[in-house]
Coordinates of C-alpha atoms in Angstrom, one line a residue:
Chain C
X1 CA 11.3 -8.3 -12.5
X2 CA 11.9 -11.8 -11.0
X3 CA 10.4 -13.4 -14.1
X4 CA 12.5 -11.4 -16.4
X5 CA 15.7 -12.0 -14.5
X6 CA 14.9 -15.7 -14.4
X7 CA 14.6 -15.7 -18.3
X8 CA 18.2 -14.2 -18.3
X9 CA 19.3 -16.9 -15.8
X10 CA 17.8 -19.6 -18.1
X11 CA 19.7 -18.3 -21.1
X12 CA 23.0 -17.8 -19.2
X13 CA 22.7 -21.3 -17.7
X14 CA 22.1 -22.9 -21.1
X15 CA 25.1 -21.0 -22.6
X16 CA 27.2 -22.2 -19.7
X17 CA 26.1 -25.8 -20.2
X18 CA 26.6 -25.5 -24.0
X19 CA 30.1 -24.3 -23.1
X20 CA 32.9 -23.4 -25.5
X21 CA 35.9 -25.8 -26.0
X22 CA 37.8 -26.5 -22.9
X23 CA 35.8 -24.0 -20.8
X24 CA 33.2 -26.7 -20.5
X25 CA 35.5 -28.6 -18.1
X26 CA 36.6 -25.7 -16.0
X27 CA 34.1 -26.4 -13.1
X28 CA 35.2 -30.0 -12.9
X29 CA 38.8 -29.0 -12.7
X30 CA 38.2 -26.4 -10.0
X31 CA 36.1 -28.9 -8.0
X32 CA 38.8 -31.5 -8.4
X33 CA 41.4 -29.1 -7.0
X34 CA 39.4 -27.5 -4.2
X35 CA 37.2 -30.5 -3.4
X36 CA 39.6 -33.4 -3.7
X37 CA 43.2 -32.5 -4.0
X38 CA 43.5 -29.8 -1.3
X39 CA 41.4 -31.6 1.3
X40 CA 43.4 -34.8 0.8
X41 CA 46.6 -32.9 1.3
X42 CA 45.2 -31.3 4.5
X43 CA 43.9 -34.6 6.0
X44 CA 41.9 -34.6 9.2
X45 CA 42.5 -31.0 10.1
X46 CA 40.5 -30.0 6.9
X47 CA 37.2 -30.1 8.8
X48 CA 38.0 -27.8 11.8
X49 CA 40.7 -25.4 10.6
X50 CA 40.3 -21.7 9.8
X51 CA 42.0 -22.4 6.5
X52 CA 38.9 -24.2 5.3
X53 CA 36.8 -21.1 5.8
X54 CA 39.5 -18.9 4.1
X55 CA 39.8 -21.4 1.3
X56 CA 36.0 -21.4 0.9
X57 CA 36.2 -17.7 0.2
X58 CA 39.0 -18.1 -2.2
X59 CA 37.2 -20.8 -4.1
X60 CA 34.1 -18.7 -4.5
X61 CA 36.2 -15.9 -5.9
X62 CA 38.0 -18.2 -8.4
X63 CA 34.6 -19.7 -9.5
X64 CA 33.3 -16.2 -10.1
X65 CA 36.4 -15.1 -12.0
X66 CA 36.2 -18.2 -14.3
X67 CA 32.9 -16.9 -15.8
X68 CA 32.1 -13.3 -14.9
X69 CA 34.3 -11.8 -17.7
X70 CA 31.9 -13.2 -20.2
X71 CA 28.7 -11.6 -18.8
X72 CA 28.7 -8.4 -20.8
X73 CA 32.1 -8.4 -22.7
X74 CA 31.1 -11.7 -24.2
X75 CA 27.7 -10.4 -25.4
X76 CA 29.5 -7.3 -26.8
X77 CA 32.1 -9.4 -28.5
X78 CA 29.6 -11.8 -30.1
X79 CA 27.3 -8.9 -31.1
X80 CA 24.3 -10.1 -29.1
X81 CA 24.3 -7.2 -26.6
X82 CA 22.4 -4.7 -28.7
X83 CA 19.6 -7.2 -29.5
X84 CA 19.3 -8.0 -25.8
X85 CA 19.1 -4.3 -25.0
X86 CA 16.5 -3.7 -27.7
X87 CA 14.2 -6.2 -26.0
X88 CA 11.6 -5.4 -23.4
X89 CA 13.9 -6.4 -20.5
X90 CA 14.6 -3.7 -18.0
X91 CA 18.2 -2.7 -17.1
X92 CA 17.7 -4.1 -13.6
X93 CA 16.4 -7.5 -14.7
X94 CA 19.3 -8.0 -17.2
X95 CA 21.8 -7.0 -14.5
X96 CA 20.2 -9.1 -11.8
X97 CA 19.8 -12.1 -14.1
X98 CA 23.5 -12.0 -15.2
X99 CA 24.8 -11.6 -11.6
X100 CA 22.5 -14.2 -10.2
X101 CA 23.8 -16.8 -12.7
X102 CA 27.4 -16.1 -11.7
X103 CA 26.6 -16.2 -8.0
X104 CA 24.6 -19.4 -8.2
X105 CA 27.3 -21.0 -10.2
X106 CA 30.2 -19.9 -8.0
X107 CA 28.5 -20.5 -4.7
X108 CA 27.0 -23.8 -5.8
X109 CA 30.4 -25.1 -6.9
X110 CA 32.0 -23.8 -3.7
X111 CA 29.5 -25.7 -1.6
X112 CA 29.9 -28.7 -3.8
X113 CA 33.7 -28.5 -3.3
X114 CA 33.3 -28.4 0.5
X115 CA 30.9 -31.3 0.5
X116 CA 33.1 -33.4 -1.8
X117 CA 36.1 -32.4 0.3
X118 CA 34.3 -33.7 3.4
X119 CA 33.8 -37.1 1.8
X120 CA 37.3 -37.2 0.4
X121 CA 38.8 -36.5 3.9
X122 CA 36.5 -39.1 5.5
X123 CA 37.5 -41.7 2.9
X124 CA 41.2 -41.0 3.3
X125 CA 41.5 -40.1 7.0
X126 CA 38.2 -40.9 8.7
X127 CA 39.4 -44.0 10.5
X128 CA 35.9 -45.4 11.1
X129 CA 34.4 -42.2 12.5
X130 CA 32.6 -39.6 10.3
X131 CA 34.4 -36.3 10.4
X132 CA 32.1 -33.3 10.1
X133 CA 32.6 -29.5 9.9
X134 CA 31.6 -27.9 13.2
X135 CA 28.3 -26.2 12.8
X136 CA 29.7 -22.7 13.4
X137 CA 32.3 -23.2 10.7
X138 CA 29.9 -24.6 8.3
X139 CA 27.5 -21.7 8.7
X140 CA 30.4 -19.2 8.5
X141 CA 31.7 -20.7 5.3
X142 CA 28.3 -20.9 3.7
X143 CA 27.3 -17.3 4.5
X144 CA 30.7 -15.7 3.8
X145 CA 31.3 -17.6 0.5
X146 CA 27.9 -16.4 -0.7
X147 CA 28.7 -12.8 0.2
X148 CA 32.1 -13.1 -1.3
X149 CA 30.6 -14.5 -4.5
X150 CA 28.2 -11.5 -4.7
X151 CA 31.1 -9.1 -4.1
X152 CA 33.4 -10.7 -6.7
X153 CA 30.6 -10.9 -9.3
X154 CA 29.7 -7.3 -8.7
X155 CA 33.2 -6.2 -9.3
X156 CA 33.5 -8.6 -12.2
X157 CA 30.4 -7.2 -13.9
X158 CA 31.7 -3.7 -13.5
X159 CA 34.9 -4.7 -15.4
X160 CA 33.0 -6.7 -18.0
X161 CA 30.6 -3.8 -18.7
X162 CA 33.6 -1.6 -19.7
X163 CA 35.8 -4.2 -21.5
X164 CA 35.6 -4.6 -25.2
X165 CA 36.5 -8.2 -25.2
X166 CA 36.3 -11.2 -22.8
X167 CA 40.1 -11.5 -22.9
X168 CA 40.5 -7.9 -21.8
X169 CA 38.0 -8.3 -19.0
X170 CA 39.8 -11.6 -17.8
X171 CA 43.2 -9.9 -17.9
X172 CA 42.0 -6.9 -15.9
X173 CA 40.3 -9.1 -13.3
X174 CA 43.3 -11.4 -13.0
X175 CA 45.7 -8.5 -12.5
X176 CA 43.3 -6.9 -10.0
X177 CA 43.1 -10.2 -8.0
X178 CA 46.8 -10.7 -8.0
X179 CA 47.4 -7.1 -7.0
X180 CA 45.0 -7.5 -4.0
X181 CA 46.6 -10.8 -3.0
X182 CA 50.1 -9.3 -3.2
X183 CA 49.1 -6.1 -1.4
X184 CA 47.7 -8.2 1.5
X185 CA 50.7 -10.5 1.7
X186 CA 53.3 -7.8 1.4
X187 CA 51.3 -5.4 3.6
X188 CA 51.4 -7.9 6.4
X189 CA 55.1 -8.7 5.9
X190 CA 55.8 -4.9 5.8
X191 CA 54.5 -4.5 9.3
X192 CA 57.1 -4.4 12.1
X193 CA 57.5 -7.7 14.0
X194 CA 55.9 -6.2 17.0
X195 CA 52.8 -5.0 15.1
X196 CA 52.5 -8.4 13.4
X197 CA 52.6 -10.2 16.7
X198 CA 50.0 -7.7 18.1
X199 CA 47.7 -8.2 15.1
X200 CA 48.0 -12.0 15.2
X201 CA 47.4 -11.9 19.0
X202 CA 44.3 -9.8 18.5
X203 CA 43.1 -12.0 15.6
X204 CA 43.5 -15.2 17.8
X205 CA 41.7 -13.5 20.7
X206 CA 38.5 -13.1 18.6
X207 CA 35.9 -15.8 18.9
X208 CA 34.8 -17.5 15.7
X209 CA 31.3 -16.0 16.1
X210 CA 32.7 -12.4 16.6
X211 CA 35.1 -12.8 13.7
X212 CA 32.3 -14.2 11.4
X213 CA 29.9 -11.4 12.3
X214 CA 32.5 -8.8 11.7
X215 CA 33.5 -10.2 8.3
X216 CA 29.8 -10.7 7.3
X217 CA 29.0 -7.1 8.2
X218 CA 32.0 -5.8 6.2
X219 CA 31.1 -8.0 3.2
X220 CA 27.4 -6.9 3.3
X221 CA 28.5 -3.3 3.2
X222 CA 30.9 -3.9 0.4
X223 CA 28.3 -5.9 -1.5
X224 CA 25.7 -3.1 -1.2
X225 CA 28.2 -0.5 -2.4
X226 CA 29.2 -2.6 -5.4
X227 CA 25.6 -3.4 -6.3
X228 CA 24.7 0.3 -6.2
X229 CA 27.7 1.2 -8.4
X230 CA 26.7 -1.7 -10.9
X231 CA 23.1 -0.3 -11.1
X232 CA 24.4 3.2 -11.7
X233 CA 27.0 2.1 -14.4
X234 CA 24.5 -0.1 -16.3
X235 CA 23.0 2.3 -18.7
X236 CA 21.7 1.2 -22.1
X237 CA 22.8 4.2 -24.1
X238 CA 26.3 4.0 -22.7
X239 CA 26.6 0.3 -23.4
X240 CA 25.4 0.9 -27.0
X241 CA 28.0 3.7 -27.5
X242 CA 30.8 1.6 -26.0
Chain H
X1 CA -4.4 2.5 -32.1
X2 CA -3.2 5.7 -33.7
X3 CA -2.9 5.8 -37.5
X4 CA 0.7 7.0 -37.2
X5 CA 3.1 4.4 -36.0
X6 CA 6.2 6.6 -36.1
X7 CA 6.5 10.3 -36.0
X8 CA 9.7 12.3 -35.7
X9 CA 10.2 16.0 -35.6
X10 CA 13.7 17.5 -36.1
X11 CA 15.3 14.4 -34.7
X12 CA 19.0 14.9 -34.3
X13 CA 21.9 13.1 -32.8
X14 CA 25.6 13.8 -33.1
X15 CA 28.7 11.9 -32.0
X16 CA 31.4 14.6 -31.5
X17 CA 31.6 16.6 -34.7
X18 CA 29.7 14.0 -36.7
X19 CA 26.0 14.6 -37.3
X20 CA 24.7 11.0 -37.4
X21 CA 21.1 12.1 -37.6
X22 CA 20.4 15.7 -38.6
X23 CA 16.9 17.2 -38.3
X24 CA 15.0 14.2 -39.5
X25 CA 11.2 14.7 -39.6
X26 CA 9.0 11.9 -40.9
X27 CA 5.7 10.0 -40.4
X28 CA 5.1 6.4 -40.9
X29 CA 1.5 5.3 -41.1
X30 CA 0.4 2.2 -39.2
X31 CA 0.2 -1.0 -41.2
X32 CA 2.6 0.1 -43.9
X33 CA 6.1 -0.8 -44.9
X34 CA 8.6 2.1 -44.8
X35 CA 11.9 1.7 -46.5
X36 CA 14.8 3.7 -45.2
X37 CA 17.5 4.0 -47.9
X38 CA 20.9 5.4 -47.7
X39 CA 24.6 4.6 -48.2
X40 CA 26.8 3.1 -45.5
X41 CA 27.2 5.5 -42.5
X42 CA 24.3 7.7 -43.6
X43 CA 22.5 7.4 -40.2
X44 CA 20.0 4.6 -40.8
X45 CA 21.1 2.4 -37.8
X46 CA 21.4 5.4 -35.5
X47 CA 17.8 6.4 -36.5
X48 CA 16.6 2.9 -35.5
X49 CA 18.5 3.2 -32.2
X50 CA 16.8 6.5 -31.5
X51 CA 13.4 5.2 -32.3
X52 CA 13.9 2.2 -30.0
X53 CA 15.0 4.5 -27.2
X54 CA 18.4 2.9 -27.1
X55 CA 20.0 6.4 -27.6
X56 CA 18.6 9.8 -26.7
X57 CA 18.4 12.5 -29.3
X58 CA 20.3 15.7 -28.8
X59 CA 17.5 17.7 -30.4
X60 CA 14.0 17.0 -31.7
X61 CA 11.6 14.3 -30.6
X62 CA 10.1 11.1 -31.7
X63 CA 7.0 9.1 -30.8
X64 CA 6.7 5.4 -31.7
X65 CA 3.3 3.7 -31.3
X66 CA 2.3 6.8 -29.5
X67 CA 5.1 6.6 -26.9
X68 CA 7.8 9.2 -26.5
X69 CA 11.2 7.7 -27.1
X70 CA 12.7 9.7 -24.2
X71 CA 10.1 9.0 -21.6
X72 CA 8.5 5.6 -22.6
X73 CA 11.3 3.7 -24.2
X74 CA 10.4 0.5 -22.2
X75 CA 6.8 0.7 -23.6
X76 CA 8.2 1.0 -27.1
X77 CA 10.5 -2.0 -26.7
X78 CA 7.6 -4.0 -25.2
X79 CA 5.6 -3.6 -28.5
X80 CA 8.3 -3.8 -31.1
X81 CA 10.7 -6.4 -32.6
X82 CA 14.1 -5.5 -33.9
X83 CA 16.7 -7.1 -36.2
X84 CA 19.6 -4.7 -35.8
X85 CA 22.9 -4.5 -37.6
X86 CA 24.0 -7.9 -36.4
X87 CA 21.7 -11.0 -36.2
X88 CA 22.2 -11.0 -32.4
X89 CA 21.9 -14.8 -32.1
X90 CA 23.5 -16.9 -29.3
X91 CA 25.7 -19.2 -31.4
X92 CA 26.3 -21.7 -28.7
X93 CA 22.6 -22.3 -28.3
X94 CA 20.3 -24.2 -30.6
X95 CA 17.8 -22.4 -32.9
X96 CA 15.0 -23.6 -30.6
X97 CA 16.7 -22.3 -27.5
X98 CA 17.4 -18.9 -29.1
X99 CA 13.7 -18.5 -29.8
X100 CA 12.7 -20.1 -26.5
X101 CA 14.8 -17.5 -24.7
X102 CA 13.2 -14.5 -26.4
X103 CA 9.8 -16.1 -26.0
X104 CA 10.5 -16.1 -22.2
X105 CA 11.7 -12.5 -22.4
X106 CA 8.4 -11.6 -23.9
X107 CA 6.6 -13.6 -21.2
X108 CA 4.8 -15.8 -23.7
X109 CA 2.9 -18.7 -21.8
X110 CA 4.7 -22.0 -22.1
X111 CA 2.1 -23.7 -24.3
X112 CA 1.9 -20.7 -26.7
X113 CA 5.6 -20.3 -27.0
X114 CA 6.3 -23.8 -28.0
X115 CA 3.6 -23.6 -30.7
X116 CA 4.8 -20.3 -32.0
X117 CA 8.5 -21.5 -32.1
X118 CA 7.4 -24.5 -34.1
X119 CA 5.2 -22.5 -36.4
X120 CA 8.0 -20.0 -37.2
X121 CA 10.8 -22.6 -37.6
X122 CA 8.5 -24.7 -39.8
X123 CA 7.5 -21.8 -41.9
X124 CA 11.2 -20.8 -42.5
X125 CA 12.2 -24.4 -43.2
X126 CA 14.4 -24.6 -40.1
X127 CA 12.3 -27.0 -37.9
X128 CA 14.4 -30.1 -38.9
X129 CA 17.5 -28.4 -37.7
X130 CA 16.1 -26.8 -34.6
X131 CA 18.5 -28.7 -32.2
X132 CA 21.7 -27.7 -34.0
X133 CA 24.0 -25.0 -32.5
X134 CA 23.3 -21.8 -34.5
X135 CA 27.1 -21.2 -34.8
X136 CA 27.3 -24.1 -37.2
X137 CA 24.8 -22.5 -39.6
X138 CA 25.2 -20.5 -42.8
X139 CA 24.7 -16.8 -42.7
X140 CA 21.5 -17.0 -44.6
X141 CA 20.0 -19.5 -42.1
X142 CA 21.1 -17.3 -39.2
X143 CA 19.4 -14.3 -40.8
X144 CA 16.2 -16.3 -41.2
X145 CA 16.3 -17.2 -37.6
X146 CA 16.9 -13.6 -36.6
X147 CA 13.9 -12.5 -38.6
X148 CA 11.8 -15.2 -36.9
X149 CA 12.9 -13.8 -33.5
X150 CA 11.6 -10.3 -34.4
X151 CA 8.2 -11.7 -35.3
X152 CA 8.0 -14.2 -32.4
X153 CA 5.8 -12.1 -30.0
X154 CA 3.7 -10.7 -32.8
X155 CA 4.8 -7.1 -32.3
X156 CA 2.9 -4.0 -33.6
X157 CA 6.1 -2.6 -35.2
X158 CA 9.1 -4.4 -36.6
X159 CA 12.5 -2.7 -37.2
X160 CA 14.6 -4.6 -39.8
X161 CA 18.1 -3.5 -40.5
X162 CA 19.1 -5.1 -43.8
X163 CA 16.9 -8.2 -43.3
X164 CA 17.7 -9.9 -46.6
X165 CA 21.5 -9.6 -46.3
X166 CA 22.9 -13.1 -46.8
X167 CA 19.6 -14.6 -47.9
X168 CA 19.3 -16.5 -51.2
X169 CA 16.9 -15.2 -53.8
X170 CA 14.2 -17.7 -52.9
X171 CA 14.4 -16.9 -49.2
X172 CA 14.5 -13.1 -49.9
X173 CA 11.3 -13.4 -52.0
X174 CA 9.6 -15.4 -49.2
X175 CA 10.6 -12.8 -46.6
X176 CA 9.2 -10.0 -48.8
X177 CA 6.0 -12.0 -49.1
X178 CA 5.9 -12.4 -45.3
X179 CA 6.4 -8.7 -44.7
X180 CA 3.7 -7.7 -47.2
X181 CA 1.4 -10.2 -45.6
X182 CA 2.2 -8.9 -42.1
X183 CA 1.4 -5.4 -43.1
X184 CA -1.7 -6.1 -45.2
X185 CA -3.3 -8.8 -43.1
X186 CA -2.2 -8.1 -39.5
X187 CA -1.7 -4.4 -39.7
X188 CA 2.0 -4.6 -38.5
X189 CA 4.2 -1.7 -39.4
X190 CA 7.6 -2.5 -40.8
X191 CA 10.5 -0.1 -40.7
X192 CA 13.1 -1.5 -43.1
X193 CA 16.6 -0.3 -44.0
X194 CA 18.1 -1.8 -47.1
X195 CA 20.7 -1.2 -49.8
X196 CA 18.6 -3.5 -52.1
X197 CA 16.6 -0.9 -54.1
X198 CA 14.6 -3.4 -56.2
X199 CA 13.5 -4.9 -52.9
X200 CA 12.5 -1.6 -51.5
X201 CA 10.6 -0.9 -54.7
X202 CA 8.8 -4.2 -54.5
X203 CA 7.6 -4.1 -50.8
X204 CA 7.7 -0.5 -49.5
X205 CA 4.6 1.7 -49.4
X206 CA 6.9 4.7 -48.7
X207 CA 10.6 5.2 -48.8
X208 CA 12.9 7.8 -47.2
X209 CA 16.3 8.6 -48.5
X210 CA 18.9 9.6 -46.0
X211 CA 22.5 10.9 -46.6
X212 CA 25.0 12.1 -44.0
X213 CA 22.2 12.1 -41.4
X214 CA 19.8 14.4 -43.5
X215 CA 16.6 13.1 -44.9
X216 CA 16.7 14.0 -48.6
X217 CA 13.2 12.8 -49.6
X218 CA 10.2 10.8 -48.4
X219 CA 7.8 9.6 -51.0
X220 CA 6.2 6.5 -52.5
X221 CA 8.6 4.6 -54.7
X222 CA 6.7 5.8 -57.8
X223 CA 6.8 9.3 -56.6
X224 CA 10.6 9.2 -56.2
X225 CA 10.9 7.7 -59.7
X226 CA 8.9 10.5 -61.1
X227 CA 11.3 13.0 -59.5
X228 CA 14.2 11.2 -61.1
X229 CA 13.0 11.9 -64.7
X230 CA 9.8 10.2 -65.4
X231 CA 9.3 7.8 -68.3
X232 CA 11.9 6.4 -70.5
X233 CA 11.8 4.6 -73.9
X234 CA 14.5 2.2 -75.0
X235 CA 14.8 1.6 -78.7
X236 CA 16.8 -1.3 -80.1
X237 CA 18.0 -1.0 -83.7
X238 CA 20.6 0.9 -85.7
X239 CA 21.2 4.3 -87.4
X240 CA 20.9 6.4 -84.3
X241 CA 23.4 9.0 -85.6
X242 CA 24.0 12.5 -84.0
X243 CA 21.6 14.2 -86.4
X244 CA 18.7 12.0 -85.3
X245 CA 19.6 12.5 -81.6
X246 CA 19.7 16.3 -82.2
X247 CA 16.3 16.2 -84.0
X248 CA 14.8 14.2 -81.1
X249 CA 16.1 16.6 -78.4
X250 CA 14.3 19.5 -80.2
X251 CA 10.9 17.8 -79.7
X252 CA 9.0 19.3 -76.7
X253 CA 8.1 15.9 -75.2
X254 CA 11.7 14.8 -75.1
X255 CA 13.8 15.6 -72.1
X256 CA 16.9 13.9 -73.4
X257 CA 18.0 11.3 -76.0
X258 CA 21.3 9.4 -75.9
X259 CA 22.8 6.3 -77.6
X260 CA 23.9 3.6 -75.1
X261 CA 25.4 0.3 -76.1
X262 CA 24.0 0.6 -79.5
X263 CA 20.4 1.3 -78.2
X264 CA 18.7 4.6 -78.1
X265 CA 17.4 5.9 -74.7
X266 CA 14.8 8.6 -74.8
X267 CA 13.8 10.4 -71.5
X268 CA 10.2 11.7 -71.8
X269 CA 8.5 14.6 -70.2
X270 CA 4.8 14.3 -69.3
X271 CA 2.5 11.6 -70.7
X272 CA 2.8 12.3 -74.4
X273 CA 2.5 9.2 -76.7
X274 CA 5.6 7.5 -78.1
X275 CA 4.3 6.6 -81.6
X276 CA 5.2 10.1 -83.2
X277 CA 8.8 9.6 -82.0
X278 CA 9.0 6.1 -83.5
X279 CA 7.5 7.5 -86.8
X280 CA 10.2 10.2 -86.8
X281 CA 13.0 7.7 -86.3
X282 CA 11.7 5.5 -89.2
X283 CA 11.4 8.5 -91.4
X284 CA 15.0 9.5 -90.5
X285 CA 16.2 6.1 -91.8
X286 CA 16.7 4.3 -88.6
X287 CA 16.2 0.5 -88.5
X288 CA 14.0 -0.3 -85.5
X289 CA 13.8 -3.8 -84.0
X290 CA 12.1 -3.2 -80.7
X291 CA 10.7 -0.4 -78.6
X292 CA 10.4 -0.8 -74.7
X293 CA 8.6 1.7 -72.6
X294 CA 9.5 2.0 -68.9
X295 CA 10.0 4.3 -66.0
X296 CA 13.2 5.3 -64.2
X297 CA 14.0 2.7 -61.6
X298 CA 14.1 3.5 -57.9
X299 CA 17.8 2.9 -58.2
X300 CA 18.1 5.7 -60.8
X301 CA 16.0 7.9 -58.5
X302 CA 18.2 7.1 -55.6
X303 CA 21.4 7.8 -57.5
X304 CA 20.0 11.0 -58.9
X305 CA 19.2 12.2 -55.3
X306 CA 22.7 11.3 -54.1
X307 CA 24.3 13.1 -57.0
X308 CA 22.1 16.2 -56.5
X309 CA 23.0 16.4 -52.8
X310 CA 26.7 15.6 -53.2

């Protein structure tokens, strides 16, 4: 299966590199924003703040959202899906190949943004000493951004499987993402001041290690759930009829 | 290898109230070209999808290359190549990359796949343009590339849905030649759907006619022509008045006689000679310039079947 999935990755990567119109420049724009602009704004505190970890997760999701809609909806829209399904590739190798491309792309660009951000901060605010992410934070952001990319690509593939066009898939994913962001923000604001203080106090009392382990466990469980649903939903006959 | 490449028995598939494929039973011998003819929406594409195991039948069964389409669809797709309703090419990729991808899918070794890609692209006159994005190509060039993709891994069976659509006459003739050669020399079975009846007549060993999901007839092209009315004689000249036509129709070897565009068309029954009819026409005062003998075309046979079942 690995050989088959890598054939799909090869094709997806070549299509990404061939690009279409302005889409070709999207990764450069995203890396410029997350890897240069935001770190320069943050200055020295970029390397040892919680926000860097949080931003790493956000970047990986944005990177996924920029391409995941195209995975199946794009094949359907360009009438290449049926030919792909008529090939010898198994359902699983197609699914794994498509998701692996999205995850490698998103996670790779997230890591690139963080590395470029480190250099940008050192150039602007290093003051002669080399600023570095603390090891615990570096590990946390590397692991969590990978798991977040897998989760986002799993959800994105589910949407892309059902959407008839790339645009429709993109709209559904954007609306979903905005809805989750607003729900979290307003949910927190909707809490009583006492509860908010309590929650923040509890949050601050957690060590980075405990927090990281907790988030990682939750993300792994969510990833597994979404991957199982993806595997169940990916059925040749249903895709042909759609 | 079995001598039957495709065998279906009562194969049926409905979408809601629409019977897309209805009780289709047929056999396609190995190493032959089978033409599947039918109007738009008659069930040709659904039949191919069923045979490839992309859809499951509601009733009936099918075996392709000895594999059951319900249980061993992966084995079928491993050994077949398919050009479906759409060319299915990645338009952002070059021609070479399109073939390279499918060569990787079929796990061809690196050295073989480069040779094979070059061989096919050169054969189809596309090698010089191999690095161009396929999206910039004409429909005919894309169709050629899609046909090349189906042959890439040297499958035992090829499904071709309207393969010559968009091809110029020279390219169509070359493809027909290729298909005949594949079947004759390499023993490849070709399952071809087409609206182009002269093409089916030229290349197919057997044809099946489908309408509204039902298989109306399966026969050789000449067998179908015979069903449609046998031999015809076209007489160019003048003086084909109603009395002459009436006299001709009374002859036992004549099925029908009619004037069309100033010429006389006589449909014959059996293998009786034409000379006595020509003598009769001359004796009746007709001026005869030319007599052409021929058979009903496959197109006439197809149309006759369609009318009969309408």
